[in-house]
mmCIF file of C-alpha atoms in Angstrom:
data_model
loop_
_atom_site.group_PDB
_atom_site.id
_atom_site.type_symbol
_atom_site.label_atom_id
_atom_site.label_comp_id
_atom_site.label_asym_id
_atom_site.label_seq_id
_atom_site.Cartn_x
_atom_site.Cartn_y
_atom_site.Cartn_z
ATOM 1 C CA THR S 1 0.000 0.000 0.000
ATOM 2 C CA GLY S 2 1.465 3.349 -1.041
ATOM 3 C CA GLY S 3 1.371 6.675 0.737
ATOM 4 C CA PHE S 4 3.179 9.924 1.422
ATOM 5 C CA THR S 5 5.718 10.627 4.160
ATOM 6 C CA GLY S 6 5.298 13.917 6.024
ATOM 7 C CA ARG S 7 1.871 14.779 4.672
ATOM 8 C CA GLY S 8 0.787 18.280 5.671
ATOM 9 C CA ASN S 9 -1.985 19.187 8.087
ATOM 10 C CA GLN S 10 -3.747 22.535 7.664
ATOM 11 C CA ASP S 11 -5.275 22.181 11.163
ATOM 12 C CA LEU S 12 -1.879 21.931 12.877
ATOM 13 C CA GLU S 13 -1.507 24.344 15.811
ATOM 14 C CA ALA S 14 1.570 25.715 17.571
ATOM 15 C CA GLU S 15 2.876 23.840 20.588
ATOM 16 C CA THR S 16 2.499 25.511 23.983
ATOM 17 C CA SER S 17 4.942 25.214 26.862
ATOM 18 C CA ASP S 18 5.768 26.258 30.403
ATOM 19 C CA SER S 19 9.409 26.525 31.424
ATOM 20 C CA TRP S 20 11.027 27.034 34.797
ATOM 21 C CA SER S 21 14.727 27.528 35.402
ATOM 22 C CA PHE S 22 17.000 28.992 38.021
ATOM 23 C CA GLY S 23 20.707 28.959 38.606
ATOM 24 C CA VAL S 24 23.733 30.390 40.326
ATOM 25 C CA VAL S 25 26.925 31.808 38.826
ATOM 26 C CA PHE S 26 30.398 32.168 40.302
ATOM 27 C CA ASP S 27 32.631 34.540 38.318
ATOM 28 C CA ARG S 28 35.930 35.664 39.785
ATOM 29 C CA ASP S 29 39.488 36.634 38.929
ATOM 30 C CA LEU S 30 41.626 34.367 41.110
ATOM 31 C CA SER S 31 44.856 36.257 40.432
ATOM 32 C CA THR S 32 47.656 33.857 39.470
ATOM 33 C CA ILE S 33 45.241 30.929 39.469
ATOM 34 C CA GLY S 34 43.326 32.517 36.608
ATOM 35 C CA GLN S 35 39.815 33.660 35.724
ATOM 36 C CA MET S 36 37.044 31.211 36.629
ATOM 37 C CA THR S 37 33.357 31.164 35.769
ATOM 38 C CA VAL S 38 31.093 28.401 37.086
ATOM 39 C CA SER S 39 27.341 28.196 36.500
ATOM 40 C CA LEU S 40 24.850 25.664 37.846
ATOM 41 C CA ASP S 41 21.345 25.673 36.356
ATOM 42 C CA TYR S 42 18.171 23.672 36.948
ATOM 43 C CA PHE S 43 15.510 23.458 34.227
ATOM 44 C CA LYS S 44 12.015 22.012 33.922
ATOM 45 C CA ILE S 45 10.027 22.215 30.691
ATOM 46 C CA GLU S 46 6.482 21.056 29.959
ATOM 47 C CA ILE S 47 5.146 21.045 26.388
ATOM 48 C CA GLU S 48 1.534 20.446 25.359
ATOM 49 C CA ASP S 49 -0.032 19.916 21.926
ATOM 50 C CA LEU S 50 3.142 18.261 20.668
ATOM 51 C CA ILE S 51 3.663 18.344 16.933
ATOM 52 C CA ASP S 52 4.310 14.682 16.307
ATOM 53 C CA THR S 53 4.526 12.298 13.377
ATOM 54 C CA VAL S 54 1.718 9.796 12.974
ATOM 55 C CA GLU S 55 3.322 6.641 11.623
ATOM 56 C CA ARG S 56 1.395 4.655 9.019
ATOM 57 C CA GLN S 57 0.465 1.738 11.293
ATOM 58 C CA THR S 58 -0.597 4.200 14.009
ATOM 59 C CA ALA S 59 -2.875 5.950 11.496
ATOM 60 C CA VAL S 60 -4.615 2.662 10.698
ATOM 61 C CA ASP S 61 -4.899 1.555 14.334
ATOM 62 C CA PHE S 62 -6.273 4.822 15.681
ATOM 63 C CA CYS S 63 -8.664 5.359 12.784
ATOM 64 C CA PHE S 64 -10.511 2.128 13.579
ATOM 65 C CA GLU S 65 -9.918 1.781 17.329
ATOM 66 C CA ASN S 66 -11.088 5.293 18.208
ATOM 67 C CA ALA S 67 -14.523 5.645 19.853
ATOM 68 C CA GLN S 68 -15.363 8.298 17.280
ATOM 69 C CA PHE S 69 -15.401 7.211 13.635
ATOM 70 C CA PRO S 70 -14.377 8.702 11.318
ATOM 71 C CA ASN S 71 -11.738 10.826 13.083
ATOM 72 C CA GLU S 72 -8.638 12.880 12.268
ATOM 73 C CA PHE S 73 -6.510 9.748 11.882
ATOM 74 C CA CYS S 74 -8.821 8.507 9.135
ATOM 75 C CA THR S 75 -7.867 11.528 7.019
ATOM 76 C CA LEU S 76 -4.468 9.875 6.509
ATOM 77 C CA LEU S 77 -6.128 6.924 4.751
ATOM 78 C CA THR S 78 -7.239 6.941 1.103
ATOM 79 C CA ARG S 79 -9.653 4.397 -0.362
ATOM 80 C CA ASP S 80 -10.399 3.360 -3.918
ATOM 81 C CA THR S 81 -13.556 5.155 -5.117
ATOM 82 C CA ASP S 82 -13.472 4.663 -8.892
ATOM 83 C CA GLY S 83 -11.914 1.279 -9.573
ATOM 84 C CA PRO S 84 -13.588 -2.050 -10.403
ATOM 85 C CA ALA S 85 -16.433 -3.044 -8.093
ATOM 86 C CA PHE S 86 -14.433 -5.711 -6.293
ATOM 87 C CA GLN S 87 -11.758 -3.093 -5.424
ATOM 88 C CA LEU S 88 -14.021 -0.269 -4.245
ATOM 89 C CA GLY S 89 -13.270 0.725 -0.673
ATOM 90 C CA GLU S 90 -9.860 -0.934 -0.430
ATOM 91 C CA LEU S 91 -6.966 1.094 0.986
ATOM 92 C CA THR S 92 -4.802 2.616 -1.738
ATOM 93 C CA GLU S 93 -2.782 4.961 0.480
ATOM 94 C CA VAL S 94 -1.783 4.998 4.140
ATOM 95 C CA ASN S 95 0.022 8.266 4.745
ATOM 96 C CA ASN S 96 2.514 9.421 7.341
ATOM 97 C CA GLY S 97 1.578 12.903 8.624
ATOM 98 C CA PHE S 98 1.743 15.470 11.407
ATOM 99 C CA ILE S 99 -0.677 16.065 14.257
ATOM 100 C CA ASN S 100 -0.952 17.856 17.626
ATOM 101 C CA GLU S 101 -0.908 14.979 20.075
ATOM 102 C CA GLY S 102 0.368 14.398 23.584
ATOM 103 C CA THR S 103 2.699 16.098 26.044
ATOM 104 C CA LEU S 104 6.383 16.162 26.907
ATOM 105 C CA GLU S 105 8.069 16.858 30.243
ATOM 106 C CA THR S 106 11.799 17.173 30.796
ATOM 107 C CA GLU S 107 13.887 18.146 33.798
ATOM 108 C CA GLY S 108 17.599 18.334 34.415
ATOM 109 C CA ILE S 109 20.724 20.083 35.683
ATOM 110 C CA ASP S 110 23.390 21.854 33.620
ATOM 111 C CA LEU S 111 26.875 22.558 34.966
ATOM 112 C CA SER S 112 29.289 24.774 33.069
ATOM 113 C CA LEU S 113 32.904 25.615 33.955
ATOM 114 C CA LEU S 114 35.275 27.986 32.175
ATOM 115 C CA TRP S 115 38.771 28.424 33.606
ATOM 116 C CA SER S 116 41.399 30.555 31.860
ATOM 117 C CA TRP S 117 44.937 31.377 32.924
ATOM 118 C CA ASP S 118 48.264 32.699 31.666
ATOM 119 C CA MET S 119 50.921 29.965 31.669
ATOM 120 C CA GLN S 120 53.650 32.386 32.765
ATOM 121 C CA ASP S 121 51.741 32.974 36.006
ATOM 122 C CA TRP S 122 52.422 29.318 36.780
ATOM 123 C CA VAL S 123 55.753 28.657 35.060
ATOM 124 C CA GLN S 124 57.700 31.732 33.989
ATOM 125 C CA ALA S 125 59.485 29.945 31.166
ATOM 126 C CA VAL S 126 56.261 28.702 29.516
ATOM 127 C CA PRO S 127 54.434 31.267 27.345
ATOM 128 C CA GLY S 128 50.843 31.252 26.123
ATOM 129 C CA GLN S 129 47.309 31.203 27.498
ATOM 130 C CA VAL S 130 45.197 28.174 28.405
ATOM 131 C CA SER S 131 41.426 27.794 28.720
ATOM 132 C CA PHE S 132 39.625 24.760 30.120
ATOM 133 C CA ARG S 133 35.888 24.305 29.520
ATOM 134 C CA VAL S 134 33.403 21.693 30.760
ATOM 135 C CA ASN S 135 29.697 21.462 29.904
ATOM 136 C CA TYR S 136 27.848 18.705 31.779
ATOM 137 C CA THR S 137 24.167 17.723 31.726
ATOM 138 C CA HIS S 138 22.414 15.415 34.172
ATOM 139 C CA LEU S 139 18.993 14.466 32.811
ATOM 140 C CA LEU S 140 16.451 13.836 35.569
ATOM 141 C CA ASP S 141 13.351 13.313 33.458
ATOM 142 C CA PHE S 142 12.279 13.083 29.831
ATOM 143 C CA THR S 143 8.755 11.714 29.548
ATOM 144 C CA GLU S 144 6.426 11.682 26.555
ATOM 145 C CA PHE S 145 2.726 10.891 26.620
ATOM 146 C CA LYS S 146 1.613 10.163 23.069
ATOM 147 C CA PHE S 147 -1.269 8.213 21.588
ATOM 148 C CA GLY S 148 -2.370 7.066 25.036
ATOM 149 C CA GLU S 149 1.022 5.659 26.065
ATOM 150 C CA LEU S 150 3.524 6.979 28.614
ATOM 151 C CA ASP S 151 7.184 6.633 27.631
ATOM 152 C CA GLU S 152 9.987 7.469 30.086
ATOM 153 C CA LEU S 153 13.077 7.981 27.949
ATOM 154 C CA VAL S 154 15.888 8.844 30.400
ATOM 155 C CA GLY S 155 18.581 6.223 29.967
ATOM 156 C CA GLU S 156 17.657 5.355 26.380
ATOM 157 C CA VAL S 157 19.644 6.186 23.235
ATOM 158 C CA GLY S 158 19.555 9.950 22.682
ATOM 159 C CA PHE S 159 18.532 10.597 26.293
ATOM 160 C CA PRO S 160 21.552 9.585 28.434
ATOM 161 C CA GLU S 161 21.378 10.323 32.127
ATOM 162 C CA ASN S 162 24.863 11.873 31.990
ATOM 163 C CA ARG S 163 26.846 13.463 29.178
ATOM 164 C CA TRP S 164 29.592 16.052 28.992
ATOM 165 C CA GLN S 165 31.822 17.993 26.644
ATOM 166 C CA THR S 166 35.330 19.014 27.693
ATOM 167 C CA ALA S 167 37.704 21.294 25.796
ATOM 168 C CA LEU S 168 41.277 22.443 26.394
ATOM 169 C CA VAL S 169 42.479 25.450 24.382
ATOM 170 C CA TYR S 170 46.099 26.592 24.154
ATOM 171 C CA SER S 171 46.882 29.920 22.478
ATOM 172 C CA LEU S 172 50.301 31.331 21.652
ATOM 173 C CA GLY S 173 50.082 34.497 19.589
ATOM 174 C CA PRO S 174 48.517 33.573 16.225
ATOM 175 C CA VAL S 175 48.634 29.823 16.922
ATOM 176 C CA GLN S 176 45.788 28.005 18.655
ATOM 177 C CA ALA S 177 45.299 24.327 19.504
ATOM 178 C CA ILE S 178 41.941 22.918 20.647
ATOM 179 C CA TRP S 179 41.409 19.443 22.080
ATOM 180 C CA GLU S 180 37.791 18.421 22.684
ATOM 181 C CA TRP S 181 36.321 15.335 24.373
ATOM 182 C CA ASN S 182 32.662 14.349 24.065
ATOM 183 C CA TYR S 183 31.332 11.605 26.333
ATOM 184 C CA ILE S 184 27.898 9.941 26.340
ATOM 185 C CA GLU S 185 27.016 7.527 29.133
ATOM 186 C CA ASP S 186 25.960 3.949 28.368
ATOM 187 C CA PRO S 187 22.217 3.913 27.416
ATOM 188 C CA VAL S 188 19.844 1.093 26.493
ATOM 189 C CA ALA S 189 17.962 0.709 23.219
ATOM 190 C CA ASP S 190 14.464 0.696 24.751
ATOM 191 C CA LYS S 191 13.692 0.360 28.473
ATOM 192 C CA SER S 192 10.024 -0.350 27.867
ATOM 193 C CA SER S 193 10.748 -3.534 25.906
ATOM 194 C CA ASP S 194 12.289 -6.705 27.369
ATOM 195 C CA LEU S 195 13.600 -7.530 23.898
ATOM 196 C CA PHE S 196 15.522 -4.260 23.512
ATOM 197 C CA ASN S 197 16.411 -3.452 27.137
ATOM 198 C CA PHE S 198 20.137 -4.039 26.619
ATOM 199 C CA ASP S 199 23.204 -1.818 27.026
ATOM 200 C CA VAL S 200 24.343 -0.078 23.853
ATOM 201 C CA GLY S 201 27.712 1.058 25.230
ATOM 202 C CA THR S 202 29.402 4.328 26.163
ATOM 203 C CA ASN S 203 30.702 6.657 23.486
ATOM 204 C CA SER S 204 33.885 8.681 23.933
ATOM 205 C CA VAL S 205 35.086 10.832 21.022
ATOM 206 C CA HIS S 206 38.141 13.124 20.881
ATOM 207 C CA ASP S 207 38.594 15.950 18.346
ATOM 208 C CA LEU S 208 41.666 18.083 17.639
ATOM 209 C CA GLN S 209 42.063 21.363 15.744
ATOM 210 C CA LEU S 210 45.092 23.555 14.987
ATOM 211 C CA SER S 211 44.763 27.058 13.544
ATOM 212 C CA TYR S 212 46.834 30.089 12.601
ATOM 213 C CA ASN S 213 45.290 33.573 12.699
ATOM 214 C CA PHE S 214 47.206 35.902 10.365
ATOM 215 C CA ALA S 215 45.702 38.964 12.059
ATOM 216 C CA GLU S 216 47.829 38.203 15.116
ATOM 217 C CA GLY S 217 50.887 37.010 13.199
ATOM 218 C CA SER S 218 53.315 38.803 10.915
ATOM 219 C CA LEU S 219 52.788 37.150 7.513
ATOM 220 C CA LEU S 220 49.894 39.323 6.350
ATOM 221 C CA THR S 221 49.865 42.089 8.969
ATOM 222 C CA GLY S 222 48.976 45.421 7.438
ATOM 223 C CA THR S 223 47.550 43.883 4.259
ATOM 224 C CA ALA S 224 43.988 43.557 3.017
ATOM 225 C CA PHE S 225 44.015 39.900 4.114
ATOM 226 C CA GLU S 226 44.908 40.544 7.731
ATOM 227 C CA GLY S 227 41.733 38.721 8.828
ATOM 228 C CA THR S 228 42.815 35.407 7.257
ATOM 229 C CA ARG S 229 42.638 32.247 9.382
ATOM 230 C CA LEU S 230 44.012 28.860 8.374
ATOM 231 C CA TYR S 231 42.891 25.734 10.238
ATOM 232 C CA PHE S 232 43.306 21.959 10.187
ATOM 233 C CA GLY S 233 41.589 19.347 12.316
ATOM 234 C CA VAL S 234 40.736 15.736 12.976
ATOM 235 C CA ASN S 235 37.325 14.589 14.172
ATOM 236 C CA ASN S 236 37.137 11.338 16.139
ATOM 237 C CA LEU S 237 40.906 11.298 16.533
ATOM 238 C CA PHE S 238 41.110 7.738 17.926
ATOM 239 C CA ASP S 239 38.571 6.348 15.430
ATOM 240 C CA GLU S 240 36.018 5.419 18.092
ATOM 241 C CA ASP S 241 33.327 3.097 16.712
ATOM 242 C CA ALA S 242 29.744 4.200 17.146
ATOM 243 C CA PRO S 243 27.640 1.854 19.306
ATOM 244 C CA ILE S 244 26.036 -0.883 17.223
ATOM 245 C CA ILE S 245 22.271 -0.407 16.805
ATOM 246 C CA LEU S 246 21.163 -2.806 14.076
ATOM 247 C CA SER S 247 18.222 -2.440 11.729
ATOM 248 C CA GLY S 248 15.008 -3.308 13.551
ATOM 249 C CA VAL S 249 16.285 -2.042 16.895
ATOM 250 C CA PRO S 250 14.693 1.201 18.218
ATOM 251 C CA GLY S 251 16.862 4.200 17.353
ATOM 252 C CA ASN S 252 18.466 2.691 14.261
ATOM 253 C CA THR S 253 19.184 5.035 11.354
ATOM 254 C CA THR S 254 18.795 3.164 8.076
ATOM 255 C CA GLY S 255 22.116 2.298 6.463
ATOM 256 C CA THR S 256 24.350 3.211 9.425
ATOM 257 C CA ASP S 257 23.932 0.371 11.984
ATOM 258 C CA THR S 258 23.731 3.037 14.696
ATOM 259 C CA ASN S 259 21.738 6.147 15.608
ATOM 260 C CA ALA S 260 23.343 8.744 13.337
ATOM 261 C CA ASP S 261 21.488 11.588 15.095
ATOM 262 C CA VAL S 262 23.437 10.826 18.280
ATOM 263 C CA TYR S 263 26.664 9.091 17.268
ATOM 264 C CA ASP S 264 29.291 9.588 14.566
ATOM 265 C CA PRO S 265 28.835 6.741 12.040
ATOM 266 C CA ILE S 266 31.816 7.737 9.871
ATOM 267 C CA GLY S 267 34.830 7.328 12.159
ATOM 268 C CA ARG S 268 38.017 9.382 11.912
ATOM 269 C CA SER S 269 37.841 12.248 9.416
ATOM 270 C CA TRP S 270 40.197 15.061 8.461
ATOM 271 C CA TYR S 271 39.422 18.572 7.325
ATOM 272 C CA ALA S 272 41.190 21.834 6.487
ATOM 273 C CA GLY S 273 39.888 25.299 5.813
ATOM 274 C CA LEU S 274 40.748 28.902 5.077
ATOM 275 C CA ASN S 275 38.724 31.921 6.207
ATOM 276 C CA ILE S 276 39.491 35.215 4.495
ATOM 277 C CA SER S 277 38.060 38.595 5.529
ATOM 278 C CA PHE S 278 38.646 41.565 3.225
#
C-alpha cells in the first residue's frame, strides 16, 4: 500500500509550553590561578499539543480503534472510489503525517565551567594562554505521553542520564590548539521492551584542531588579508566506533547500523579550511 511521508496538516496548531529555570553563577578573577566562571542551572520544561509524526500503522490503528469514527486519523487513509467493483473501498494509500498529540516533560541540571589562565603565572618559562571548559548535563526526566502511552526515555539512546563535553584550548600568539572530548554515558535501546532493554555502550570521542590567525601574526599584517585564518583538524581522533544499533532495533538510522542523530557513524575524518576577511 502506497502513501506519502510527512503529509501536511492545515489544522496543525503551535505547541504551547511552560518553562522554569533557576541557577547560580560564580565569576571571579583568582589572580595567578586565573579567571574562573562556574554556573549551575536547573531546568524544567512542559510542552503540550506536541507536533508529532503519525506513523502509518498508528494511522490505521487509531482510525478504527477510536470511539469516534471517522476521526482525524482517518484523514491519513485513502480508499479506492473509482476502480472495479471488487476493489471499491480498499486502501490505496496509508500516509505518514503530522498532528498535535500528547505532552512532553523534561527536567535536568546543567553545569558549566570555564577556567582561563596565563601559563607564565604558573611557570615563567612557559608562554601562552590556556582555557579549560566543561559542559555537563544530568537528565532527571524526559517523559512523553503520546497516543495514550507513557514513555519514560531517560537512559535510552539519545537521552543519556549523563553526558559532557570538555575542551582544552592553548593559544600562543597567532597559533591556537583545541582538544575536545565528548562523552555519552551507556544507554539502552528501549527500556520499555524486554527484547531491547540491553546496554548499547558508552561513546567517547576526541577531536583536535590547529589554527593560525594571520591577524595576530606577521605574515599578512597590514595587508587587506589581515583577517585570514588557516585551520586543520581531525574529528574522532582515535577512530572510536559508534555503538552498534542494528536495523530493527529502536533508534536505528537506516544504512548506518547506529543512531546517526546521536553518534558519529563515519569514524576518523580530516578537514582543512581557510577563512578570508577583506
